[in-house]
CSV table of C-alpha atoms in Angstrom, one decimal:
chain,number,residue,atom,x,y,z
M,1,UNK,CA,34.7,26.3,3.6
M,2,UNK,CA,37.7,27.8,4.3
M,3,UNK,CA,39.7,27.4,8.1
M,4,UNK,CA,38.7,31.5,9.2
M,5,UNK,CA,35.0,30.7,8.2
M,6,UNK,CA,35.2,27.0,9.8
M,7,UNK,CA,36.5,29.5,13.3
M,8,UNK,CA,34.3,32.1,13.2
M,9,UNK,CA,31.8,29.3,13.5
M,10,UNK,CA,33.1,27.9,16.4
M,11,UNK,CA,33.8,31.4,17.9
M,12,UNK,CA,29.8,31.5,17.5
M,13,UNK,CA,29.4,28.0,19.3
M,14,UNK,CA,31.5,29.3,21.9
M,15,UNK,CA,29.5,32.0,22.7
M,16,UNK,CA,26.8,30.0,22.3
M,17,UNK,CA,27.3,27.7,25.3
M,18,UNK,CA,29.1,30.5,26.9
M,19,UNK,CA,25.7,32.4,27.0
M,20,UNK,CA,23.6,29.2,27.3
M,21,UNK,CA,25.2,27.9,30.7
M,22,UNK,CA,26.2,31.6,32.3
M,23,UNK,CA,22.5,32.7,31.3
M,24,UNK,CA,20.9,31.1,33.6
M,25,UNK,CA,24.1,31.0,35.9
M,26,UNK,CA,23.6,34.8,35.8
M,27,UNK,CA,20.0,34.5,36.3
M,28,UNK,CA,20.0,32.6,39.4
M,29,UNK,CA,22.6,35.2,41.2
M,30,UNK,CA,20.1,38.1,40.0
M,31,UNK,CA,16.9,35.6,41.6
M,32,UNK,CA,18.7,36.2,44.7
M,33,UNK,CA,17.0,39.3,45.6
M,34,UNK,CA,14.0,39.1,43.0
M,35,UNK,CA,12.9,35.7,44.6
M,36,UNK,CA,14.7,34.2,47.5
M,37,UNK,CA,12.8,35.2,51.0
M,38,UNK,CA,15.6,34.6,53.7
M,39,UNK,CA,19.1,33.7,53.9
M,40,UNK,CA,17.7,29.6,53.6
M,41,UNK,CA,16.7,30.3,50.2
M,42,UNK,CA,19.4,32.2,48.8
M,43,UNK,CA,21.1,29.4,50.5
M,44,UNK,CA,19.4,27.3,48.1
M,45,UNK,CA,19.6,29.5,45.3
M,46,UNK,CA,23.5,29.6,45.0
M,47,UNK,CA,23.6,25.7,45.8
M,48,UNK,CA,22.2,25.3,43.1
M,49,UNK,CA,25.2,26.9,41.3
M,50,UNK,CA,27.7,26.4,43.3
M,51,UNK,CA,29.6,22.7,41.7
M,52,UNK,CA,29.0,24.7,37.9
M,53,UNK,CA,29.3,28.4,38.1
M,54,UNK,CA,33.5,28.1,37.5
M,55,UNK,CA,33.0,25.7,35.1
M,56,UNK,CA,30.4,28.1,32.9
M,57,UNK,CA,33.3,30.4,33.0
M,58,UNK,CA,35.5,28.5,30.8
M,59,UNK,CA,33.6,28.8,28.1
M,60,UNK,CA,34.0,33.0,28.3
M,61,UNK,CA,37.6,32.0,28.4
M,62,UNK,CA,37.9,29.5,25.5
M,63,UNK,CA,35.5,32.0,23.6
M,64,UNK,CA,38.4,35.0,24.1
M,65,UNK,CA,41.1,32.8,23.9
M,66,UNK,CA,40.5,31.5,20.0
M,67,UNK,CA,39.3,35.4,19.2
M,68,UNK,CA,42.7,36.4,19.7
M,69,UNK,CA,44.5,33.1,18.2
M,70,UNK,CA,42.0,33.3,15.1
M,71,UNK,CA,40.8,36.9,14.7
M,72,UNK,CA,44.0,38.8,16.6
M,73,UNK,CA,42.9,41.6,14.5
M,74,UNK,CA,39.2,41.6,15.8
M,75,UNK,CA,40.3,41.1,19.1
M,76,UNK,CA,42.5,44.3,19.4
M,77,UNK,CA,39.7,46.3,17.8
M,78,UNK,CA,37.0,45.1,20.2
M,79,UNK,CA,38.8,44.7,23.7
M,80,UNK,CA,40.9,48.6,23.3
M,81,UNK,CA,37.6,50.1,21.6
M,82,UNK,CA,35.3,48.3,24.6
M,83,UNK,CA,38.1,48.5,27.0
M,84,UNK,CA,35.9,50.1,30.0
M,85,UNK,CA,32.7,48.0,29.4
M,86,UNK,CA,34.6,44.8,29.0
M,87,UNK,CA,36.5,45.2,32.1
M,88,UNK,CA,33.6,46.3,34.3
M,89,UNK,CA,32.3,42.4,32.8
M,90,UNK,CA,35.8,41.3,34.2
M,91,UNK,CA,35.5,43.2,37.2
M,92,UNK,CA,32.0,41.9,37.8
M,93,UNK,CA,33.1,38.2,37.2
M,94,UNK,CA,36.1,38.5,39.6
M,95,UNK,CA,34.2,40.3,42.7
M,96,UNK,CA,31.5,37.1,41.7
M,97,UNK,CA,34.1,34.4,42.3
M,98,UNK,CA,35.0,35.8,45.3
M,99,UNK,CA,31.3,36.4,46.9
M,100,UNK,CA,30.7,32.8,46.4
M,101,UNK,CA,33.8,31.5,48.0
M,102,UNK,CA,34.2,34.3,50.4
M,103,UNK,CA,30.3,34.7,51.5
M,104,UNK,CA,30.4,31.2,54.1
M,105,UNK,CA,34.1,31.6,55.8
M,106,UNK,CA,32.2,34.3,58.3
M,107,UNK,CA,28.8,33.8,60.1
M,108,UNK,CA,28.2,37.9,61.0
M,109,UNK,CA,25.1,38.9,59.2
M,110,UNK,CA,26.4,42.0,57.8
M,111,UNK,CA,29.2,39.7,55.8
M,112,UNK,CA,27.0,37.3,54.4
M,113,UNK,CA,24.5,40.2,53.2
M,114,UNK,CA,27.1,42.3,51.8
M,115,UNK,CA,28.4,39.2,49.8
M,116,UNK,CA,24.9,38.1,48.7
M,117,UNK,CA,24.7,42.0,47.3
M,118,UNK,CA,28.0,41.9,45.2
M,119,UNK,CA,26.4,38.0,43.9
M,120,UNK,CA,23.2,40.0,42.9
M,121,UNK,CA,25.0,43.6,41.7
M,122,UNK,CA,27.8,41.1,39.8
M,123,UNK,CA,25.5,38.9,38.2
M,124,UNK,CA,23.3,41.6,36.6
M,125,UNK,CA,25.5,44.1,35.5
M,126,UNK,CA,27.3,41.7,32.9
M,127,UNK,CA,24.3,40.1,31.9
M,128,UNK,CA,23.1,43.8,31.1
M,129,UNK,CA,26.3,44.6,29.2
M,130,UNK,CA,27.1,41.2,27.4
M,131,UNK,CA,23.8,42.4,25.5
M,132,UNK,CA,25.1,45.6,25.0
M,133,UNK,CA,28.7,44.6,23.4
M,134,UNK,CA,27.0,42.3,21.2
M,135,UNK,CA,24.7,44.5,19.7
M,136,UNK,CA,27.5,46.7,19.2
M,137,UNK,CA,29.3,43.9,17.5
M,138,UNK,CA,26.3,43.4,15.5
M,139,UNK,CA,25.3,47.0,14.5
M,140,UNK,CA,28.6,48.2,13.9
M,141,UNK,CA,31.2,51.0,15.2
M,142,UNK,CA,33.3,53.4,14.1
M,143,UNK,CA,36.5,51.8,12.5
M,144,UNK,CA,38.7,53.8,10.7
M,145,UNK,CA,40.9,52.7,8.4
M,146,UNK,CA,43.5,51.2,9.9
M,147,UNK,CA,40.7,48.7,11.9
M,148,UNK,CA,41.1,51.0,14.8
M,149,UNK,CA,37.7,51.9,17.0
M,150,UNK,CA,37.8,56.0,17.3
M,151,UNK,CA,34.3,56.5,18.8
M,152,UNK,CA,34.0,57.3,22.5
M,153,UNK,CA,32.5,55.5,25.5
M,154,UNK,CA,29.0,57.3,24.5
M,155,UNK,CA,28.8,55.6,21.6
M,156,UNK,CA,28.7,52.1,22.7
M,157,UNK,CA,25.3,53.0,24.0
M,158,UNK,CA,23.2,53.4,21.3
M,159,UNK,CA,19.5,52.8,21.4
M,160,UNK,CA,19.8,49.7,19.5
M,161,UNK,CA,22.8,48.2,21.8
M,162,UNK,CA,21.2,49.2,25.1
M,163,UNK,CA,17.7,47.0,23.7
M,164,UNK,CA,20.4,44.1,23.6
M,165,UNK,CA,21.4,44.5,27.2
M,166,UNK,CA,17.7,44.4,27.9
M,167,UNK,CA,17.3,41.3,25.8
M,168,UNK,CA,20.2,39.7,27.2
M,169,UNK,CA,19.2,40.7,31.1
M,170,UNK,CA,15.5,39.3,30.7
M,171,UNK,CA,16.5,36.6,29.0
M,172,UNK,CA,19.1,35.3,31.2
M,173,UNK,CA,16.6,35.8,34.2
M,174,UNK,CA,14.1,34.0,32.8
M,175,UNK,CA,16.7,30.8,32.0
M,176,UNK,CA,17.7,30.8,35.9
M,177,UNK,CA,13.7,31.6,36.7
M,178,UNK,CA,13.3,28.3,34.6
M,179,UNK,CA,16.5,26.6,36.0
M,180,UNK,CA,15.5,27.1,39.5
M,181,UNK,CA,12.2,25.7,39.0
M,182,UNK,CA,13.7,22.7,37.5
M,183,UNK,CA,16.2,22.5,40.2
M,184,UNK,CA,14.1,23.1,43.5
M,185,UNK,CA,11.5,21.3,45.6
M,186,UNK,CA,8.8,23.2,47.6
M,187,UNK,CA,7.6,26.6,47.8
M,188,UNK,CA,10.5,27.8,46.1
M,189,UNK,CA,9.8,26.1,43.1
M,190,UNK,CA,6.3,27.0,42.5
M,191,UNK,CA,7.3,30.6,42.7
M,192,UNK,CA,10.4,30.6,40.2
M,193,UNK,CA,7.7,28.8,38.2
M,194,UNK,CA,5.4,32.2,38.5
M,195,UNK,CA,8.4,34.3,38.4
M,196,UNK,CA,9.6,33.1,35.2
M,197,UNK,CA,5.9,33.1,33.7
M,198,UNK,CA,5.9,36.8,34.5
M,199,UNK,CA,10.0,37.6,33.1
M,200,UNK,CA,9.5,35.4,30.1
M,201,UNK,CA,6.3,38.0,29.0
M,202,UNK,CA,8.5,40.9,29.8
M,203,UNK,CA,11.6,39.0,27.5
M,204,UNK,CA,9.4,37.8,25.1
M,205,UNK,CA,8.3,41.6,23.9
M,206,UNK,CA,11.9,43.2,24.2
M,207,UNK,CA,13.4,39.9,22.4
M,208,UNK,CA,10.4,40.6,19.5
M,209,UNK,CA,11.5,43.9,18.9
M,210,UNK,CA,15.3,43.2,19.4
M,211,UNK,CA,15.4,40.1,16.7
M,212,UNK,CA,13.2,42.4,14.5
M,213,UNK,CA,15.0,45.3,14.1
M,214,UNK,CA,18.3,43.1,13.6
M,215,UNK,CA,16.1,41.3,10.6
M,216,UNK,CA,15.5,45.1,9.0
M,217,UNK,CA,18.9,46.0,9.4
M,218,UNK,CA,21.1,43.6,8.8
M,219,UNK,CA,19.4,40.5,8.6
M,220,UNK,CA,18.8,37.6,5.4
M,221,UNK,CA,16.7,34.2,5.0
M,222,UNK,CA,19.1,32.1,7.5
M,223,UNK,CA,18.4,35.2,10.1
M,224,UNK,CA,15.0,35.1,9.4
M,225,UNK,CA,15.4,31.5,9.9
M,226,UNK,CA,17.1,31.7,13.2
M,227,UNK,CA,14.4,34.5,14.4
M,228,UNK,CA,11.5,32.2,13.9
M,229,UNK,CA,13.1,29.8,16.1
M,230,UNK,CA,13.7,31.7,18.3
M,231,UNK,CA,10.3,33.8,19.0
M,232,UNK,CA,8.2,29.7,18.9
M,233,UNK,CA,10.6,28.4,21.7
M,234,UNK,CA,10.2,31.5,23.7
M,235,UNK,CA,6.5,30.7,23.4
M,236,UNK,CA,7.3,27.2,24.3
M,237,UNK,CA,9.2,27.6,26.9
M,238,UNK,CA,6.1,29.8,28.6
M,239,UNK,CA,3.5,26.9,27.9
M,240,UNK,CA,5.8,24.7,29.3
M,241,UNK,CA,7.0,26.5,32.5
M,242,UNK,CA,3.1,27.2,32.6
M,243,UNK,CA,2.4,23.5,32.5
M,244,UNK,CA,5.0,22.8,35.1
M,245,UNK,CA,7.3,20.9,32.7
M,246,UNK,CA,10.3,22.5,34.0
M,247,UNK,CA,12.3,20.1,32.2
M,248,UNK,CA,11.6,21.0,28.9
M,249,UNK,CA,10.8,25.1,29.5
M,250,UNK,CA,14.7,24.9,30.7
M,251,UNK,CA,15.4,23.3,27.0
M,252,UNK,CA,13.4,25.4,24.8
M,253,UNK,CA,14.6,28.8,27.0
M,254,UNK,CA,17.9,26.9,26.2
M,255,UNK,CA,16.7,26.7,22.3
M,256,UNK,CA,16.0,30.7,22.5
M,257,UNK,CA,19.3,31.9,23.9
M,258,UNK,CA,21.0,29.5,21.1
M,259,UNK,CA,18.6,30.5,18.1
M,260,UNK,CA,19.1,34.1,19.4
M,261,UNK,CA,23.3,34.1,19.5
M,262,UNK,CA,23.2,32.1,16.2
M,263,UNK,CA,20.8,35.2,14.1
M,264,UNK,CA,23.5,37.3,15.5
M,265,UNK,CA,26.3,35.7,14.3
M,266,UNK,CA,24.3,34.8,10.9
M,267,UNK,CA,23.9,38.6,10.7
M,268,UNK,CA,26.8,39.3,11.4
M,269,UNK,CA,29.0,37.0,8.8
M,270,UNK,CA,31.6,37.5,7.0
M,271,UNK,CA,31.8,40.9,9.0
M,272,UNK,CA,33.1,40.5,12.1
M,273,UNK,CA,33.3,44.2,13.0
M,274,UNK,CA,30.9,46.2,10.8
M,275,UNK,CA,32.5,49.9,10.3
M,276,UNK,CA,29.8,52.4,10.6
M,277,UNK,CA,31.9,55.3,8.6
M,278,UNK,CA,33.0,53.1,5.3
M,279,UNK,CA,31.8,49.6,5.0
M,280,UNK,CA,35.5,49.5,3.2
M,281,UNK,CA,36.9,49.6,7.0
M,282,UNK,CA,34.9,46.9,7.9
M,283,UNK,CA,37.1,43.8,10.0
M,284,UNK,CA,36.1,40.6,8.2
M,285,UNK,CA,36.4,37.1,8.4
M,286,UNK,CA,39.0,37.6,5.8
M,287,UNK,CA,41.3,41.0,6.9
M,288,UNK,CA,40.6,39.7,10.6
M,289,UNK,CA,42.1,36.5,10.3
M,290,UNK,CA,45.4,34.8,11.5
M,291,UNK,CA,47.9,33.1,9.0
M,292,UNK,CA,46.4,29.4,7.7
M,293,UNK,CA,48.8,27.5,9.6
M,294,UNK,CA,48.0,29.1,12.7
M,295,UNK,CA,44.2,28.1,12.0
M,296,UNK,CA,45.1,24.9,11.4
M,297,UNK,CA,47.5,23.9,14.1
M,298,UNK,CA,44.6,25.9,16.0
M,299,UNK,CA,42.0,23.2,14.3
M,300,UNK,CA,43.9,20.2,15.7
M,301,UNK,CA,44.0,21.2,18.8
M,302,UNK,CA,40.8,22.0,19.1
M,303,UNK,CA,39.9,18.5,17.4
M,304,UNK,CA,41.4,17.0,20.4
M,305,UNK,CA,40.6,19.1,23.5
M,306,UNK,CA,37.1,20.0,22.8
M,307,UNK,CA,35.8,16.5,23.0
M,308,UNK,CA,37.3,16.0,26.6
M,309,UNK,CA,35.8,19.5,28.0
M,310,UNK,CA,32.1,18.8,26.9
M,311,UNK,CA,32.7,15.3,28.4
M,312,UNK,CA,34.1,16.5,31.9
M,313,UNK,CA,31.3,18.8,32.2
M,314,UNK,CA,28.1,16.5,31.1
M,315,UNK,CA,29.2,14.6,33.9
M,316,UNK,CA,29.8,17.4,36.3
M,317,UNK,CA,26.2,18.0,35.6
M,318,UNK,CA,24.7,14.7,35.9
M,319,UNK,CA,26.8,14.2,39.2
M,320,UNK,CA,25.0,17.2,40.4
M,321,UNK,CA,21.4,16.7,38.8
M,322,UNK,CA,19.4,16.5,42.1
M,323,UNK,CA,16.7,18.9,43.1
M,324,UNK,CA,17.3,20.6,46.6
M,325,UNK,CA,15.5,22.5,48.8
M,326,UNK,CA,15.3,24.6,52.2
M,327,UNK,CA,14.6,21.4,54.3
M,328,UNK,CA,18.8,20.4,52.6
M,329,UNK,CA,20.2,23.7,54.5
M,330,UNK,CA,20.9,23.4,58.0
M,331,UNK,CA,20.3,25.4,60.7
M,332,UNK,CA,23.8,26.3,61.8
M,333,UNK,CA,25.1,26.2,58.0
M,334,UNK,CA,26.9,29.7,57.4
């Protein structure tokens, strides 16, 4: 295997636990209106969060970071040619930080609301349009000749890319359904249990469709693979959460968002931007790629700093593992 196909796989793990953590990250900020009753349990809701939403991030940024030292030619073609939904994503994920810093250092009502709105607004809108950029990725665009995107804003939301942003938006609610059932005591609990019974029927029909389609279009055995995986821990992950086994639905919903980002990428491969006026325009793996000693200075030091990362945040997680509940706010708290 050579170094650009050994870092478009790690691109795809990447995104993988990019999409895996912020999923149900993004989920819990769009549970704050669709489930929390009062400001105690959106209170709850964000707590739940709160020591791990920054640290999610860094995966989005590792993820863009070895694009452009890896694929510089991919990433110039896919951030100027999804220049205005990419930075409504960046907007989103700035106006987020702030809400969740900025949403306790007044106690007026009208401040706290108005910051709980932007955490809802924020959270959904890029989990809408992650699904959307991807399934542009995967689909293809027009790419002239010289690798550069020459289709218009429009085009970016085709019928097949806006069914990803659907995909990606149920999906990602139904993970922070799940993860705030497995994170929460009391009534809360039992109704993101409910909750995410009712999204993950929703997700599991889009997702069918989505995954389907992809198999037709571009799709081989290792997609088909990938799509089976996918579709039986979906189904898991709804006996579970029926069951009340909210550790393992939050595993297998886990499972789906992973099988689901790995058929993409296995559909995807060695294309990394499809051209949809010559398949001759098409950026690939190959024509994408940096020089090999980039790729393999690149190779070390990911050999080194990778290990350390997944170590600092496991134990960021474990630290923070404890359910919580309404009767943990109190009264006063802003």
């Amino acid at each position: 295997m050579e170094l650009h196909d050994v870092w478009f796989v790690l691109i795809a793990v990447l995104w993988t636990g990019y999409f895996f953590l912020e999923g149900f990250d993004f989920g819990v900020g769009i549970l704050t209106k669709l489930l929390a009753r009062n400001r105690p349990e959106r209170r709850v809701l964000i707590n739940t969060i709160g020591p791990v939403w920054d640290g999610n991030e860094v995966w989005l940024l590792t993820a863009g970071g070895a694009t452009f030292a890896a694929f510089p030619d991919w990433y110039a073609t896919l951030f100027s040619g999804f220049y205005l939904p990419l930075l409504a994503i960046l907007v989103c994920l700035i106006v987020r930080g702030v809400a969740f810093e900025y949403r306790v250092k007044r106690p007026e009502e009208s401040w706290q609301r108005n910051w709980e709105m932007a955490i809802f607004w924020t959270s959904l809108i890029p989990a809408f349009l992650w699904g959307v950029a991807f399934g542009n990725i995967v689909h293809g665009v027009k790419i002239d000749r010289n690798f550069e995107y020459v289709g218009g804003l429009g085009d970016l939301f085709n019928p097949y890319a806006l069914l990803g942003g659907l995909v990606t938006l149920t999906l990602f609610t139904f993970h922070g359904a799940v993860f705030t059932a497995l994170k929460t005591v009391g009534d809360i609990r039992l109704r993101a249990r409910k909750l995410a019974l009712r999204v993950g029927l929703v997700t599991a029909v889009v997702a069918l469709g989505f995954l389907l389609w992809t198999q037709a279009d571009k799709g081989d055995a290792k997609s088909l693979i990938a799509l089976v995986v996918a579709v039986l821990a979906l189904v898991a992950a709804l006996v579970a959460t029926r069951a009340g086994r909210e550790g393992w639905a939050f595993a297998l919903s886990g499972v789906t968002i992973v099988a689901t980002v790995a058929m993409l990428f296995l559909s995807l491969f060695p294309n990394v931007m499809p051209s949809t006026l010559n398949a001759h325009w098409s950026l690939t793996v190959t024509n994408a790629s940096s020089s090999p000693y980039t790729l393999k200075i690149m190779t070390w030091c990911a050999a080194i700093a990778t290990p350390l990362v997944l170590l600092y945040q496991s134990w960021t997680y474990w630290v923070f593992r404890k359910r919580i509940g309404t009767h943990h706010i109190a009264d006063t708290a802003h």
